[in-house]
XYZ file of N, CA and C in Angstrom:
360
model
N 28.493 86.624 39.547
C 28.577 85.194 39.782
C 28.227 84.953 41.237
N 27.390 84.006 41.481
C 27.035 83.649 42.850
C 27.756 82.362 43.189
N 28.376 82.334 44.351
C 29.127 81.154 44.773
C 28.847 80.893 46.241
N 29.320 79.775 46.723
C 29.213 79.467 48.147
C 30.617 79.490 48.736
N 30.730 80.107 49.913
C 32.037 80.124 50.561
C 32.179 78.860 51.412
N 33.254 78.777 52.192
C 33.520 77.557 52.956
C 32.532 77.327 54.088
N 31.777 78.352 54.467
C 30.720 78.175 55.460
C 29.382 77.919 54.789
N 29.414 77.668 53.475
C 28.233 77.369 52.676
C 27.267 78.547 52.603
N 27.792 79.768 52.721
C 26.969 80.965 52.559
C 27.084 81.426 51.119
N 25.983 81.941 50.589
C 26.035 82.496 49.238
C 26.793 83.812 49.272
N 27.726 83.976 48.350
C 28.500 85.213 48.251
C 28.613 85.594 46.785
N 28.790 86.878 46.535
C 29.062 87.333 45.179
C 30.550 87.152 44.924
N 30.889 86.612 43.785
C 32.288 86.368 43.456
C 32.483 86.660 41.978
N 33.450 87.509 41.635
C 33.624 87.843 40.218
C 34.259 86.695 39.440
N 33.879 86.526 38.184
C 34.556 85.549 37.333
C 35.936 86.072 36.947
N 36.738 85.229 36.336
C 38.032 85.655 35.814
C 37.754 86.381 34.500
N 38.144 87.648 34.429
C 37.813 88.479 33.275
C 39.089 88.989 32.628
N 39.103 88.970 31.309
C 40.197 89.551 30.537
C 39.561 90.541 29.574
N 39.807 91.833 29.806
C 39.136 92.845 28.999
C 37.652 92.798 29.296
N 36.850 92.623 28.268
C 35.402 92.543 28.475
C 34.877 91.118 28.328
N 35.791 90.125 28.351
C 35.392 88.725 28.174
C 35.599 87.931 29.457
N 34.648 87.083 29.782
C 34.835 86.133 30.880
C 35.690 84.998 30.336
N 36.816 84.735 30.998
C 37.728 83.697 30.514
C 37.654 82.417 31.330
N 37.076 82.481 32.520
C 36.974 81.267 33.329
C 35.986 81.467 34.462
N 35.347 80.402 34.832
C 34.549 80.326 36.055
C 35.060 79.105 36.794
N 35.609 79.312 37.962
C 36.152 78.195 38.725
C 35.147 77.763 39.777
N 34.892 76.486 39.859
C 33.974 75.926 40.841
C 34.792 75.242 41.922
N 34.908 75.893 43.055
C 35.646 75.318 44.175
C 34.693 74.549 45.093
N 33.505 74.256 44.637
C 32.463 73.663 45.462
C 32.792 72.321 46.072
N 33.644 71.529 45.473
C 33.956 70.217 46.029
C 35.185 70.223 46.926
N 35.770 71.373 47.166
C 36.980 71.424 47.985
C 36.726 70.910 49.397
N 35.494 71.007 49.867
C 35.192 70.570 51.230
C 35.170 69.050 51.388
N 35.175 68.305 50.300
C 35.126 66.848 50.412
C 36.514 66.219 50.366
N 37.533 67.022 50.310
C 38.900 66.519 50.276
C 39.796 67.543 50.950
N 41.078 67.248 50.961
C 42.002 68.222 51.526
C 42.209 69.348 50.524
N 42.570 70.538 50.988
C 42.833 71.631 50.047
C 43.928 71.275 49.037
N 44.969 70.569 49.470
C 46.045 70.191 48.553
C 45.549 69.327 47.414
N 44.693 68.370 47.734
C 44.123 67.504 46.700
C 43.263 68.325 45.743
N 42.458 69.240 46.278
C 41.578 70.055 45.431
C 42.380 70.930 44.469
N 43.456 71.533 44.952
C 44.284 72.377 44.080
C 44.970 71.516 43.022
N 45.541 70.393 43.450
C 46.229 69.507 42.499
C 45.264 68.990 41.444
N 44.047 68.654 41.859
C 43.036 68.191 40.908
C 42.734 69.292 39.893
N 42.599 70.528 40.353
C 42.348 71.640 39.428
C 43.527 71.831 38.478
N 44.760 71.763 38.998
C 45.940 71.883 38.129
C 45.960 70.777 37.088
N 45.672 69.572 37.523
C 45.702 68.440 36.602
C 44.644 68.605 35.520
N 43.430 68.993 35.924
C 42.326 69.095 34.971
C 42.448 70.282 34.038
N 42.943 71.418 34.537
C 42.916 72.639 33.742
C 44.269 73.084 33.214
N 45.347 72.499 33.691
C 46.690 72.884 33.233
C 47.391 71.693 32.585
N 47.600 70.633 33.339
C 48.403 69.508 32.863
C 47.704 68.661 31.807
N 46.413 68.476 31.943
C 45.689 67.524 31.106
C 45.799 67.832 29.625
N 45.763 69.094 29.261
C 45.756 69.461 27.844
C 47.147 69.669 27.264
N 48.172 69.538 28.091
C 49.572 69.592 27.669
C 49.923 70.801 26.804
N 49.652 72.008 27.277
C 50.133 73.164 26.513
C 51.657 73.197 26.582
N 52.297 74.046 25.781
C 53.756 74.168 25.870
C 54.182 74.461 27.315
N 55.387 74.046 27.663
C 55.862 74.142 29.050
C 55.757 75.552 29.612
N 56.110 76.580 28.832
C 56.042 77.946 29.364
C 54.601 78.363 29.642
N 53.677 77.938 28.799
C 52.259 78.231 29.025
C 51.740 77.462 30.242
N 52.166 76.230 30.378
C 51.775 75.415 31.534
C 52.265 76.070 32.825
N 53.510 76.545 32.824
C 54.054 77.220 34.006
C 53.269 78.488 34.325
N 52.905 79.247 33.284
C 52.147 80.487 33.481
C 50.760 80.185 34.051
N 50.091 79.184 33.494
C 48.758 78.822 33.976
C 48.805 78.310 35.413
N 49.799 77.470 35.710
C 49.940 76.935 37.066
C 50.194 78.067 38.056
N 51.068 79.001 37.693
C 51.361 80.136 38.575
C 50.114 80.993 38.791
N 49.331 81.209 37.736
C 48.111 82.013 37.858
C 47.089 81.321 38.759
N 46.933 80.016 38.604
C 45.992 79.275 39.444
C 46.404 79.353 40.909
N 47.676 79.135 41.172
C 48.159 79.180 42.557
C 48.067 80.582 43.135
N 48.370 81.596 42.328
C 48.262 82.981 42.809
C 46.808 83.316 43.140
N 45.895 82.866 42.295
C 44.480 83.093 42.570
C 44.041 82.422 43.860
N 44.517 81.226 44.089
C 44.195 80.523 45.334
C 44.779 81.275 46.525
N 46.066 81.673 46.399
C 46.735 82.376 47.501
C 46.106 83.733 47.793
N 45.376 84.298 46.841
C 44.689 85.571 47.091
C 43.606 85.401 48.157
N 43.174 84.165 48.387
C 42.112 83.910 49.361
C 42.593 83.142 50.585
N 43.606 82.296 50.397
C 44.172 81.553 51.526
C 45.522 80.978 51.090
N 46.392 80.677 52.039
C 47.717 80.157 51.660
C 47.636 78.740 51.103
N 48.601 78.423 50.259
C 48.717 77.034 49.804
C 49.007 76.155 51.017
N 48.560 74.924 51.003
C 48.854 74.029 52.126
C 50.368 73.860 52.302
N 50.829 73.697 53.535
C 52.261 73.492 53.769
C 52.781 72.301 52.965
N 53.920 72.492 52.311
C 54.547 71.424 51.548
C 53.871 71.098 50.228
N 52.946 71.942 49.791
C 52.193 71.632 48.575
C 53.110 71.379 47.388
N 54.105 72.221 47.197
C 55.011 72.076 46.049
C 55.654 70.686 46.033
N 55.944 70.155 47.195
C 56.606 68.858 47.299
C 55.673 67.697 46.973
N 54.407 67.806 47.371
C 53.497 66.666 47.229
C 52.457 66.830 46.119
N 52.510 67.914 45.370
C 51.505 68.140 44.318
C 51.444 66.969 43.338
N 52.592 66.436 42.951
C 52.615 65.305 42.025
C 51.917 64.070 42.587
N 52.042 63.858 43.895
C 51.363 62.722 44.531
C 49.853 62.924 44.539
N 49.421 64.162 44.819
C 47.983 64.455 44.782
C 47.442 64.248 43.365
N 48.214 64.669 42.374
C 47.773 64.500 40.983
C 47.683 63.020 40.624
N 48.653 62.242 41.075
C 48.618 60.800 40.818
C 47.404 60.169 41.509
N 47.079 60.636 42.713
C 45.903 60.121 43.422
C 44.633 60.436 42.643
N 44.530 61.665 42.131
C 43.350 62.031 41.337
C 43.256 61.145 40.103
N 44.388 60.937 39.438
C 44.390 60.106 38.241
C 43.959 58.677 38.581
N 44.477 58.159 39.693
C 44.090 56.816 40.108
C 42.600 56.699 40.395
N 42.037 57.711 41.026
C 40.609 57.687 41.336
C 39.751 57.862 40.093
N 40.351 58.339 39.041
C 39.604 58.589 37.806
C 39.722 57.448 36.805
N 40.372 56.364 37.187
C 40.641 55.277 36.242
C 39.364 54.772 35.576
N 38.329 54.570 36.356
C 37.084 54.074 35.774
C 36.536 55.009 34.707
N 36.569 56.292 35.008
C 36.077 57.287 34.056
C 36.974 57.352 32.833
N 38.251 57.155 33.048
C 39.202 57.266 31.948
C 39.302 55.987 31.122
N 38.764 54.894 31.637
C 38.891 53.607 30.945
C 38.368 53.674 29.517
N 37.373 54.503 29.281
C 36.825 54.586 27.921
C 37.863 55.071 26.913
N 38.888 55.783 27.390
C 39.938 56.257 26.484
C 40.816 55.117 25.964
N 40.790 53.989 26.625
C 41.639 52.873 26.187
C 41.095 52.195 24.937
N 39.920 52.562 24.518
C 39.303 51.922 23.354
C 39.824 52.453 22.020
N 40.556 53.566 22.052
C 41.078 54.116 20.795
C 42.582 54.321 20.904
N 43.243 54.290 19.785
C 44.689 54.528 19.744
C 45.015 55.934 20.249
N 44.244 56.903 19.791
C 44.458 58.290 20.227
C 44.288 58.418 21.745
N 43.259 57.794 22.282
C 43.025 57.841 23.720
C 44.158 57.220 24.510
N 44.657 56.081 24.045
C 45.788 55.437 24.725
C 47.026 56.322 24.690
N 47.266 56.985 23.556
C 48.415 57.884 23.434
C 48.275 59.059 24.414
N 47.081 59.620 24.508
C 46.857 60.733 25.433
C 47.085 60.305 26.879
N 46.556 59.166 27.250
C 46.754 58.679 28.614
C 48.225 58.454 28.924
N 48.964 57.867 27.984
C 50.394 57.640 28.186
C 51.122 58.965 28.404
N 50.813 59.977 27.584
C 51.464 61.284 27.736
C 51.147 61.911 29.091
N 49.915 61.781 29.543
C 49.543 62.374 30.825
C 50.252 61.691 31.987
N 50.351 60.385 31.937
C 51.068 59.668 32.991
C 52.542 60.059 32.965
N 53.131 60.150 31.781
C 54.537 60.559 31.673
C 54.740 61.956 32.241
N 53.767 62.852 32.033
C 53.913 64.223 32.544
C 53.925 64.246 34.067
N 53.246 63.304 34.702
C 53.271 63.227 36.162
C 54.646 62.837 36.684
N 55.382 62.102 35.866
C 56.692 61.610 36.289
C 57.824 62.576 35.965
N 57.512 63.660 35.255
C 58.553 64.641 34.878
C 59.113 65.332 36.093
């Protein structure tokens, strides 16, 4: 996998592999346009919280994402305290994109559940 580091240099970076299968490719390319805390929270929201897996699976995925991030650099100071605020900010900025979900009953139910999960 070829990726760009924070100095915009091309570097080789392995994908997330389980056995002989690639299980994920993470694109950290937009992290430079926001704070690291916002970028991590956005990734958690999109890849962990959004699909609402069971709580134990959500905790495992969140821990794995954070551990992977910490393997390269520390989490921002106070991240645990403000992660919910960063997630709410991402959700607010995505309102226009998410508006199409309001056209169906299923979409409205999903949006309600996601907002409720932010308040947990």
